[in-house]
Structures are given as structure tokens and as C-alpha cells.
Amino acid sequence: MLDFDGIRNYWDTRASGDSSAQSTTQDVYLREIEYRVLAERVGRLRPARVADVGCGDGRTTLRLAAGCPDLAFEGYDYAASMIDNARASGTAPSVANVRFAQRDIMDGLPERFDLVYTTRCLINLPSWDMQMAALRHIHAGLADGGTYLMVENFQEGHDNFNAVRRAYGLPEIAVRPHNFFFQRPRLIDFMAPLFALREELNISSTYYLTSRVIYARICADQGATPDYFDDHHRLAAGLPFAGEFGPVRLLVFEKKAPEAGR
Ligand SMILES: C[S@@+](CC[C@H](N)C(=O)[O-])C[C@H]1O[C@@H](n2cnc3c(N)ncnc32)[C@H](O)[C@@H]1O
């Protein structure tokens, strides 16, 4: 796997000269699912100040901010080219309540927020030690009682869908060299003194079974290359969530009061 600088360079290079919808992920319909679950919870919780850590080109930040004009959003990313792209598309008057800044989460958050979210950001830290440090920074950057919406990939769900792929005669999909997935048991243990876990959902299981197993098998049978824009992806993104056969989970954490957390 790549080291920290290699991963940062990967993201900076990836966004340079690419302001398309696929500059932060090829899987645009997975991002639709993520947007949906975030929008529902942000809309319900109404946090005054929101931080998107690892906002990439700001697509999700901008959509959420446009839908909640009375809330203030800050988008942070360590890749300068991502922030350039986010700012270029963030000038519309309808999203005046969002600002973007280049910032590495390993340097902490500059102020306190009522809600912080990450969507597939912390999996780009190459070790559990670094991931724990980032989670401590998120905790410190939240007001007491504030919410952390964690949308990140987990090894267990990844292994589960690969087992189904094997059963369908498909090769396993490897974790990419710039990613290091969470392991649920140790994450839950680490977070327990800091946060109360309010909700947990595998948001990628039905989507992965449809896109990475059924559609992948159809493509293999037809000798076709899978296409992220295929209707199987589009339609799978609307399915209800069920099962544990995909890597991406939503965990809703509420920051504990200091006396309860120490
Ligand atoms: C998979 S992309 C997701 C982008 C965005 N959250 C989305 O859902 O479209 C991961 C993003 O996290 C950013 N990132 C990775 N490590 C970071 C760190 N230590 N601090 C800030 N941003 C980071 C990358 O530059 C990249 O833009």
C-alpha cells in the first residue's frame, strides 16, 4: 500500500485537470446513496455549523449546503487541486453558505462544529494509528453533544461481498493501494469512551450485491467491461438497505460530555 505522501499525491494528481463527477470516485451512484443518508440526518439534526472532512471537489458539500441554506458548511481537503475544483463550482449564489479550505485532518480542525462528517476520507490514512489520531481530532473539533457522521469502508463487508463473488465465479476485488479499510470491532472499542453510537447501517450491501455481483456476472458472461454509469448501478442505488455484503457503512456517533468520556 502507498504511504501517506503517496496517497496525498494520488489525490492531488487525480483532481488536477479533472473537474468531472468522477474525480473523487468512479462510483457516482454510491455517492448518491451517501448524499441521501447524509441529507436525511443533517436535515433532521439541523446542526448550525457543519464540517465536511475530506470533501474532495465539494459535490456532496455543495448539495447539502444548497438544501440547508440556514446552516453553515466548511469543506476541508488536503489536496489543493480538490479545493480548487470545489471553489470553482462553489461560487453559485445558491450555495453561499459553504466555504472550502485546504486542510489536513492530521492537523486537527480549526474550530468547533455541531456536526462533522467524512465520506470515504479516513480510509486514505495508511495505518490504524493515523486513523485513531484523525478520529481524536474530529472528536476535539465537535461541540459537546455534537454528531459525527462516519461514512467509511470496512474490511468485513468487503470480505463478505468477495465471498459472494467467489461463489459466482468472479475474482475477488482487491482493496486499492491508497486505501486502508476499518475493522469494525476495534473501531467500536476505540470510539466507546468518546462517543455514543446512535445508529449503524450498511449502506452498500444491496448496491454491491447488484452492481459487483449480479451485474459483474452478466458482464463476465457477455465479455463486456462493467460501466459505473450502467442502469444496474443507477437502479441498485435506490434499493432498501439490507445485509452485510458491502464495505461502506454509516455510523452516527454523538460526542459524550467530557465527564462521561474520561
Ligand atoms: C474518496 S475521496 C472522497 C471525496 C468526497 N468525500 C466525496 O465523497 O466525494 C477522499 C478524499 O479525502 C481526501 N483526504 C484524504 N486524506 C485526507 C486528510 N488526511 N486530510 C484531508 N483530506 C484528506 C482526499 O484528498 C480526497 O479528496
mmCIF file of C-alpha atoms and ligand atoms in Angstrom:
data_model
loop_
_atom_site.group_PDB
_atom_site.id
_atom_site.type_symbol
_atom_site.label_atom_id
_atom_site.label_comp_id
_atom_site.label_asym_id
_atom_site.label_seq_id
_atom_site.Cartn_x
_atom_site.Cartn_y
_atom_site.Cartn_z
ATOM 1 C CA MET A 1 0.000 0.000 0.000
ATOM 2 C CA LEU A 2 1.073 3.605 -0.584
ATOM 3 C CA ASP A 3 2.424 5.733 2.268
ATOM 4 C CA PHE A 4 0.809 8.990 3.465
ATOM 5 C CA ASP A 5 2.637 11.248 0.964
ATOM 6 C CA GLY A 6 1.997 8.816 -1.868
ATOM 7 C CA ILE A 7 -1.731 8.834 -1.109
ATOM 8 C CA ARG A 8 -1.902 12.637 -0.888
ATOM 9 C CA ASN A 9 -0.054 12.867 -4.180
ATOM 10 C CA TYR A 10 -2.506 10.374 -5.695
ATOM 11 C CA TRP A 11 -5.497 12.596 -4.796
ATOM 12 C CA ASP A 12 -3.833 15.844 -5.779
ATOM 13 C CA THR A 13 -2.858 14.438 -9.161
ATOM 14 C CA ARG A 14 -6.227 12.818 -9.676
ATOM 15 C CA ALA A 15 -8.113 16.113 -9.329
ATOM 16 C CA SER A 16 -5.620 18.191 -11.343
ATOM 17 C CA GLY A 17 -7.252 18.919 -14.651
ATOM 18 C CA ASP A 18 -10.234 16.682 -13.817
ATOM 19 C CA SER A 19 -13.264 18.517 -12.535
ATOM 20 C CA SER A 20 -15.629 15.758 -13.697
ATOM 21 C CA ALA A 21 -18.085 13.964 -11.406
ATOM 22 C CA GLN A 22 -15.599 11.084 -11.220
ATOM 23 C CA SER A 23 -12.584 12.988 -9.849
ATOM 24 C CA THR A 24 -13.192 11.718 -6.299
ATOM 25 C CA THR A 25 -14.879 8.426 -7.084
ATOM 26 C CA GLN A 26 -15.710 6.493 -10.205
ATOM 27 C CA ASP A 27 -18.756 5.106 -8.453
ATOM 28 C CA VAL A 28 -21.042 8.133 -8.738
ATOM 29 C CA TYR A 29 -24.178 6.217 -7.728
ATOM 30 C CA LEU A 30 -22.553 5.148 -4.467
ATOM 31 C CA ARG A 31 -22.051 8.856 -3.787
ATOM 32 C CA GLU A 32 -25.782 9.330 -4.436
ATOM 33 C CA ILE A 33 -26.548 6.841 -1.669
ATOM 34 C CA GLU A 34 -24.133 8.633 0.646
ATOM 35 C CA TYR A 35 -25.683 12.004 -0.155
ATOM 36 C CA ARG A 36 -29.155 10.631 0.592
ATOM 37 C CA VAL A 37 -28.263 9.259 4.030
ATOM 38 C CA LEU A 38 -26.328 12.398 4.967
ATOM 39 C CA ALA A 39 -29.068 14.764 3.760
ATOM 40 C CA GLU A 40 -31.706 12.947 5.783
ATOM 41 C CA ARG A 41 -29.682 13.151 9.006
ATOM 42 C CA VAL A 42 -28.370 16.700 8.549
ATOM 43 C CA GLY A 43 -31.925 17.826 7.728
ATOM 44 C CA ARG A 44 -33.237 16.189 10.895
ATOM 45 C CA LEU A 45 -30.456 17.283 13.267
ATOM 46 C CA ARG A 46 -30.234 20.896 11.939
ATOM 47 C CA PRO A 47 -26.637 21.482 13.177
ATOM 48 C CA ALA A 48 -25.719 25.189 12.929
ATOM 49 C CA ARG A 49 -22.124 24.515 11.870
ATOM 50 C CA VAL A 50 -21.103 21.553 9.709
ATOM 51 C CA ALA A 51 -17.653 20.367 8.587
ATOM 52 C CA ASP A 52 -17.066 18.002 5.653
ATOM 53 C CA VAL A 53 -13.640 16.456 6.260
ATOM 54 C CA GLY A 54 -12.055 15.215 3.032
ATOM 55 C CA CYS A 55 -14.672 16.991 0.942
ATOM 56 C CA GLY A 56 -12.902 16.320 -2.355
ATOM 57 C CA ASP A 57 -14.338 18.508 -5.104
ATOM 58 C CA GLY A 58 -17.168 19.510 -2.778
ATOM 59 C CA ARG A 59 -20.030 17.958 -4.725
ATOM 60 C CA THR A 60 -21.700 16.482 -1.651
ATOM 61 C CA THR A 61 -20.912 19.565 0.480
ATOM 62 C CA LEU A 62 -22.478 21.871 -2.094
ATOM 63 C CA ARG A 63 -25.627 19.788 -2.456
ATOM 64 C CA LEU A 64 -26.122 19.564 1.299
ATOM 65 C CA ALA A 65 -25.466 23.290 1.750
ATOM 66 C CA ALA A 66 -27.857 24.196 -1.061
ATOM 67 C CA GLY A 67 -30.561 22.134 0.637
ATOM 68 C CA CYS A 68 -29.959 23.748 4.070
ATOM 69 C CA PRO A 69 -29.327 27.469 3.398
ATOM 70 C CA ASP A 70 -29.655 28.328 7.113
ATOM 71 C CA LEU A 71 -26.736 26.053 8.110
ATOM 72 C CA ALA A 72 -23.044 26.982 7.677
ATOM 73 C CA PHE A 73 -20.794 24.437 5.929
ATOM 74 C CA GLU A 74 -16.996 24.202 5.786
ATOM 75 C CA GLY A 75 -15.357 21.766 3.388
ATOM 76 C CA TYR A 76 -11.772 20.674 4.089
ATOM 77 C CA ASP A 77 -9.420 18.645 1.946
ATOM 78 C CA TYR A 78 -5.638 18.274 1.970
ATOM 79 C CA ALA A 79 -5.398 18.154 -1.829
ATOM 80 C CA ALA A 80 -5.029 21.675 -3.236
ATOM 81 C CA SER A 81 -6.463 20.659 -6.613
ATOM 82 C CA MET A 82 -9.605 19.258 -4.952
ATOM 83 C CA ILE A 83 -10.155 22.562 -3.148
ATOM 84 C CA ASP A 84 -9.548 24.469 -6.398
ATOM 85 C CA ASN A 85 -12.255 22.395 -8.089
ATOM 86 C CA ALA A 86 -14.616 22.800 -5.134
ATOM 87 C CA ARG A 87 -14.181 26.583 -5.126
ATOM 88 C CA ALA A 88 -14.679 26.780 -8.868
ATOM 89 C CA SER A 89 -18.088 25.151 -8.585
ATOM 90 C CA GLY A 90 -18.960 26.780 -5.257
ATOM 91 C CA THR A 91 -19.476 30.303 -6.475
ATOM 92 C CA ALA A 92 -23.183 29.916 -7.236
ATOM 93 C CA PRO A 93 -25.311 32.245 -5.084
ATOM 94 C CA SER A 94 -27.494 29.324 -4.006
ATOM 95 C CA VAL A 95 -24.589 27.849 -2.042
ATOM 96 C CA ALA A 96 -23.279 30.993 -0.359
ATOM 97 C CA ASN A 97 -23.342 29.130 2.989
ATOM 98 C CA VAL A 98 -20.314 26.963 2.171
ATOM 99 C CA ARG A 99 -16.580 27.712 2.289
ATOM 100 C CA PHE A 100 -13.699 25.483 1.286
ATOM 101 C CA ALA A 101 -10.174 25.387 2.718
ATOM 102 C CA GLN A 102 -7.116 23.229 2.211
ATOM 103 C CA ARG A 103 -6.519 21.358 5.447
ATOM 104 C CA ASP A 104 -5.074 18.020 6.528
ATOM 105 C CA ILE A 105 -7.229 16.353 9.201
ATOM 106 C CA MET A 106 -3.972 15.249 10.849
ATOM 107 C CA ASP A 107 -3.557 18.938 11.817
ATOM 108 C CA GLY A 108 -6.959 18.944 13.528
ATOM 109 C CA LEU A 109 -9.987 21.163 12.941
ATOM 110 C CA PRO A 110 -9.639 24.953 13.296
ATOM 111 C CA GLU A 111 -12.840 25.467 15.289
ATOM 112 C CA ARG A 112 -15.730 23.566 16.836
ATOM 113 C CA PHE A 113 -18.633 22.224 14.849
ATOM 114 C CA ASP A 114 -22.053 20.842 15.690
ATOM 115 C CA LEU A 115 -21.707 18.121 13.089
ATOM 116 C CA VAL A 116 -18.711 16.653 11.268
ATOM 117 C CA TYR A 117 -18.954 14.076 8.520
ATOM 118 C CA THR A 118 -16.489 12.077 6.443
ATOM 119 C CA THR A 119 -17.332 10.150 3.288
ATOM 120 C CA ARG A 120 -14.567 7.685 2.412
ATOM 121 C CA CYS A 121 -11.855 10.047 3.674
ATOM 122 C CA LEU A 122 -10.259 8.326 6.678
ATOM 123 C CA ILE A 123 -9.702 5.122 4.677
ATOM 124 C CA ASN A 124 -6.974 7.120 2.920
ATOM 125 C CA LEU A 125 -4.872 7.187 6.092
ATOM 126 C CA PRO A 126 -2.412 4.312 5.815
ATOM 127 C CA SER A 127 -2.494 2.997 9.400
ATOM 128 C CA TRP A 128 -4.854 2.430 12.315
ATOM 129 C CA ASP A 129 -2.661 4.736 14.435
ATOM 130 C CA MET A 130 -3.256 7.581 11.977
ATOM 131 C CA GLN A 131 -6.950 6.796 11.759
ATOM 132 C CA MET A 132 -7.229 6.926 15.557
ATOM 133 C CA ALA A 133 -5.395 10.280 15.585
ATOM 134 C CA ALA A 134 -7.821 11.649 12.967
ATOM 135 C CA LEU A 135 -10.817 10.403 14.961
ATOM 136 C CA ARG A 136 -9.433 12.162 18.069
ATOM 137 C CA HIS A 137 -9.161 15.373 16.034
ATOM 138 C CA ILE A 138 -12.774 15.003 14.892
ATOM 139 C CA HIS A 139 -13.820 14.425 18.499
ATOM 140 C CA ALA A 140 -11.910 17.554 19.633
ATOM 141 C CA GLY A 141 -13.469 19.576 16.804
ATOM 142 C CA LEU A 142 -17.023 18.803 17.907
ATOM 143 C CA ALA A 143 -19.133 20.687 20.429
ATOM 144 C CA ASP A 144 -20.337 18.559 23.353
ATOM 145 C CA GLY A 145 -23.303 16.558 22.145
ATOM 146 C CA GLY A 146 -22.193 17.160 18.546
ATOM 147 C CA THR A 147 -22.555 14.481 15.886
ATOM 148 C CA TYR A 148 -20.001 12.667 13.767
ATOM 149 C CA LEU A 149 -21.497 11.008 10.686
ATOM 150 C CA MET A 150 -18.927 8.429 9.633
ATOM 151 C CA VAL A 151 -19.331 7.019 6.119
ATOM 152 C CA GLU A 152 -16.288 4.823 5.601
ATOM 153 C CA ASN A 153 -15.306 1.406 4.249
ATOM 154 C CA PHE A 154 -14.948 -1.646 6.453
ATOM 155 C CA GLN A 155 -12.956 -4.793 5.781
ATOM 156 C CA GLU A 156 -15.689 -7.155 6.996
ATOM 157 C CA GLY A 157 -18.281 -6.083 4.405
ATOM 158 C CA HIS A 158 -15.600 -6.099 1.736
ATOM 159 C CA ASP A 159 -14.696 -9.704 2.591
ATOM 160 C CA ASN A 160 -18.389 -10.678 2.628
ATOM 161 C CA PHE A 161 -19.139 -9.488 -0.887
ATOM 162 C CA ASN A 162 -15.912 -11.022 -2.174
ATOM 163 C CA ALA A 163 -17.091 -14.364 -0.779
ATOM 164 C CA VAL A 164 -20.288 -13.999 -2.840
ATOM 165 C CA ARG A 165 -18.246 -13.038 -5.896
ATOM 166 C CA ARG A 166 -16.192 -16.219 -5.498
ATOM 167 C CA ALA A 167 -19.409 -18.250 -5.290
ATOM 168 C CA TYR A 168 -20.491 -16.614 -8.568
ATOM 169 C CA GLY A 169 -17.183 -17.493 -10.262
ATOM 170 C CA LEU A 170 -15.877 -13.920 -10.131
ATOM 171 C CA PRO A 171 -12.389 -12.878 -8.984
ATOM 172 C CA GLU A 172 -12.064 -11.020 -5.697
ATOM 173 C CA ILE A 173 -11.820 -7.241 -5.816
ATOM 174 C CA ALA A 174 -8.677 -6.068 -4.002
ATOM 175 C CA VAL A 175 -8.581 -3.067 -1.681
ATOM 176 C CA ARG A 176 -6.902 -0.266 -3.621
ATOM 177 C CA PRO A 177 -3.295 0.658 -2.726
ATOM 178 C CA HIS A 178 -4.351 4.093 -1.421
ATOM 179 C CA ASN A 179 -6.988 2.634 0.925
ATOM 180 C CA PHE A 180 -6.836 1.061 4.381
ATOM 181 C CA PHE A 181 -10.262 -0.148 5.495
ATOM 182 C CA PHE A 182 -11.565 -0.008 9.062
ATOM 183 C CA GLN A 183 -12.069 -3.104 11.168
ATOM 184 C CA ARG A 184 -15.345 -2.762 12.985
ATOM 185 C CA PRO A 185 -14.559 -4.372 16.408
ATOM 186 C CA ARG A 186 -11.517 -2.230 17.125
ATOM 187 C CA LEU A 187 -13.222 0.920 15.854
ATOM 188 C CA ILE A 188 -16.175 0.333 18.165
ATOM 189 C CA ASP A 189 -13.819 -0.293 21.135
ATOM 190 C CA PHE A 190 -11.822 2.839 20.379
ATOM 191 C CA MET A 191 -14.870 5.075 19.979
ATOM 192 C CA ALA A 192 -16.763 3.819 23.045
ATOM 193 C CA PRO A 193 -15.242 6.238 25.632
ATOM 194 C CA LEU A 194 -15.571 9.213 23.275
ATOM 195 C CA PHE A 195 -18.919 8.787 21.581
ATOM 196 C CA ALA A 196 -22.308 7.143 21.980
ATOM 197 C CA LEU A 197 -23.149 5.095 18.885
ATOM 198 C CA ARG A 198 -26.648 6.216 17.877
ATOM 199 C CA GLU A 199 -27.117 4.405 14.574
ATOM 200 C CA GLU A 200 -25.307 1.970 12.331
ATOM 201 C CA LEU A 201 -26.203 0.870 8.829
ATOM 202 C CA ASN A 202 -24.504 -0.945 5.989
ATOM 203 C CA ILE A 203 -25.485 1.374 3.128
ATOM 204 C CA SER A 204 -23.674 -0.527 0.378
ATOM 205 C CA SER A 205 -24.837 -4.128 0.759
ATOM 206 C CA THR A 206 -27.748 -4.281 -1.704
ATOM 207 C CA TYR A 207 -25.886 -1.898 -4.006
ATOM 208 C CA TYR A 208 -22.767 -4.080 -4.078
ATOM 209 C CA LEU A 209 -24.694 -7.345 -4.482
ATOM 210 C CA THR A 210 -26.414 -5.860 -7.522
ATOM 211 C CA SER A 211 -23.508 -3.949 -9.070
ATOM 212 C CA ARG A 212 -20.479 -6.029 -8.060
ATOM 213 C CA VAL A 213 -22.053 -9.494 -8.218
ATOM 214 C CA ILE A 214 -25.157 -9.700 -10.459
ATOM 215 C CA TYR A 215 -24.145 -7.030 -12.973
ATOM 216 C CA ALA A 216 -20.485 -8.105 -12.816
ATOM 217 C CA ARG A 217 -21.526 -11.710 -13.618
ATOM 218 C CA ILE A 218 -23.692 -10.516 -16.533
ATOM 219 C CA CYS A 219 -20.735 -8.514 -17.879
ATOM 220 C CA ALA A 220 -18.406 -11.504 -17.480
ATOM 221 C CA ASP A 221 -20.881 -13.729 -19.351
ATOM 222 C CA GLN A 222 -21.142 -11.191 -22.176
ATOM 223 C CA GLY A 223 -17.412 -10.381 -22.277
ATOM 224 C CA ALA A 224 -18.266 -6.745 -21.504
ATOM 225 C CA THR A 225 -16.418 -4.263 -19.288
ATOM 226 C CA PRO A 226 -18.529 -3.084 -16.334
ATOM 227 C CA ASP A 227 -19.605 0.548 -16.613
ATOM 228 C CA TYR A 228 -20.207 2.658 -13.487
ATOM 229 C CA PHE A 229 -22.980 4.508 -15.354
ATOM 230 C CA ASP A 230 -24.887 1.344 -16.252
ATOM 231 C CA ASP A 231 -28.554 1.127 -15.248
ATOM 232 C CA HIS A 232 -27.775 -1.692 -12.795
ATOM 233 C CA HIS A 233 -25.805 0.844 -10.747
ATOM 234 C CA ARG A 234 -28.443 3.547 -11.129
ATOM 235 C CA LEU A 235 -31.303 1.260 -10.135
ATOM 236 C CA ALA A 236 -29.356 -0.509 -7.365
ATOM 237 C CA ALA A 237 -28.734 2.854 -5.693
ATOM 238 C CA GLY A 238 -32.451 3.095 -4.903
ATOM 239 C CA LEU A 239 -32.792 -0.307 -3.225
ATOM 240 C CA PRO A 240 -33.504 -0.567 0.512
ATOM 241 C CA PHE A 241 -30.521 -1.326 2.719
ATOM 242 C CA ALA A 242 -30.236 -4.964 3.810
ATOM 243 C CA GLY A 243 -27.419 -7.330 4.654
ATOM 244 C CA GLU A 244 -23.696 -7.015 5.274
ATOM 245 C CA PHE A 245 -22.317 -7.571 1.774
ATOM 246 C CA GLY A 246 -20.740 -4.202 1.019
ATOM 247 C CA PRO A 247 -17.851 -2.232 2.533
ATOM 248 C CA VAL A 248 -19.442 1.179 3.116
ATOM 249 C CA ARG A 249 -21.204 1.789 6.440
ATOM 250 C CA LEU A 250 -22.824 4.757 8.081
ATOM 251 C CA LEU A 251 -22.177 5.160 11.797
ATOM 252 C CA VAL A 252 -23.812 8.010 13.684
ATOM 253 C CA PHE A 253 -21.762 8.993 16.738
ATOM 254 C CA GLU A 254 -22.791 11.533 19.362
ATOM 255 C CA LYS A 255 -19.965 13.137 21.316
ATOM 256 C CA LYS A 256 -20.129 12.340 25.004
ATOM 257 C CA ALA A 257 -19.901 15.088 27.606
ATOM 258 C CA PRO A 258 -16.289 15.378 28.939
ATOM 259 C CA GLU A 259 -17.028 13.884 32.369
ATOM 260 C CA ALA A 260 -18.736 10.879 30.766
ATOM 261 C CA GLY A 261 -15.875 10.363 28.296
ATOM 262 C CA ARG A 262 -12.905 10.475 30.719
HETATM 263 C C1 LIG B 1 -12.586 9.059 -1.924
HETATM 264 S S1 LIG B 1 -12.371 10.805 -1.903
HETATM 265 C C2 LIG B 1 -13.971 11.289 -1.282
HETATM 266 C C3 LIG B 1 -14.241 12.743 -1.500
HETATM 267 C C4 LIG B 1 -15.599 13.217 -1.001
HETATM 268 N N1 LIG B 1 -15.732 12.993 0.434
HETATM 269 C C5 LIG B 1 -16.722 12.538 -1.750
HETATM 270 O O1 LIG B 1 -17.463 11.776 -1.134
HETATM 271 O O2 LIG B 1 -16.845 12.760 -2.960
HETATM 272 C C6 LIG B 1 -11.322 11.027 -0.469
HETATM 273 C C7 LIG B 1 -10.931 12.466 -0.239
HETATM 274 O O3 LIG B 1 -10.310 12.573 1.049
HETATM 275 C C8 LIG B 1 -9.222 13.474 0.943
HETATM 276 N N2 LIG B 1 -8.294 13.177 2.060
HETATM 277 C C9 LIG B 1 -7.630 12.040 2.270
HETATM 278 N N3 LIG B 1 -6.873 12.122 3.375
HETATM 279 C C10 LIG B 1 -7.073 13.366 3.886
HETATM 280 C C11 LIG B 1 -6.547 14.051 5.023
HETATM 281 N N4 LIG B 1 -5.611 13.496 5.812
HETATM 282 N N5 LIG B 1 -6.992 15.293 5.266
HETATM 283 C C12 LIG B 1 -7.896 15.885 4.437
HETATM 284 N N6 LIG B 1 -8.385 15.295 3.329
HETATM 285 C C13 LIG B 1 -7.986 14.034 3.054
HETATM 286 C C14 LIG B 1 -8.668 13.219 -0.446
HETATM 287 O O4 LIG B 1 -7.884 14.277 -0.944
HETATM 288 C C15 LIG B 1 -9.943 13.008 -1.261
HETATM 289 O O5 LIG B 1 -10.414 14.202 -1.809
#
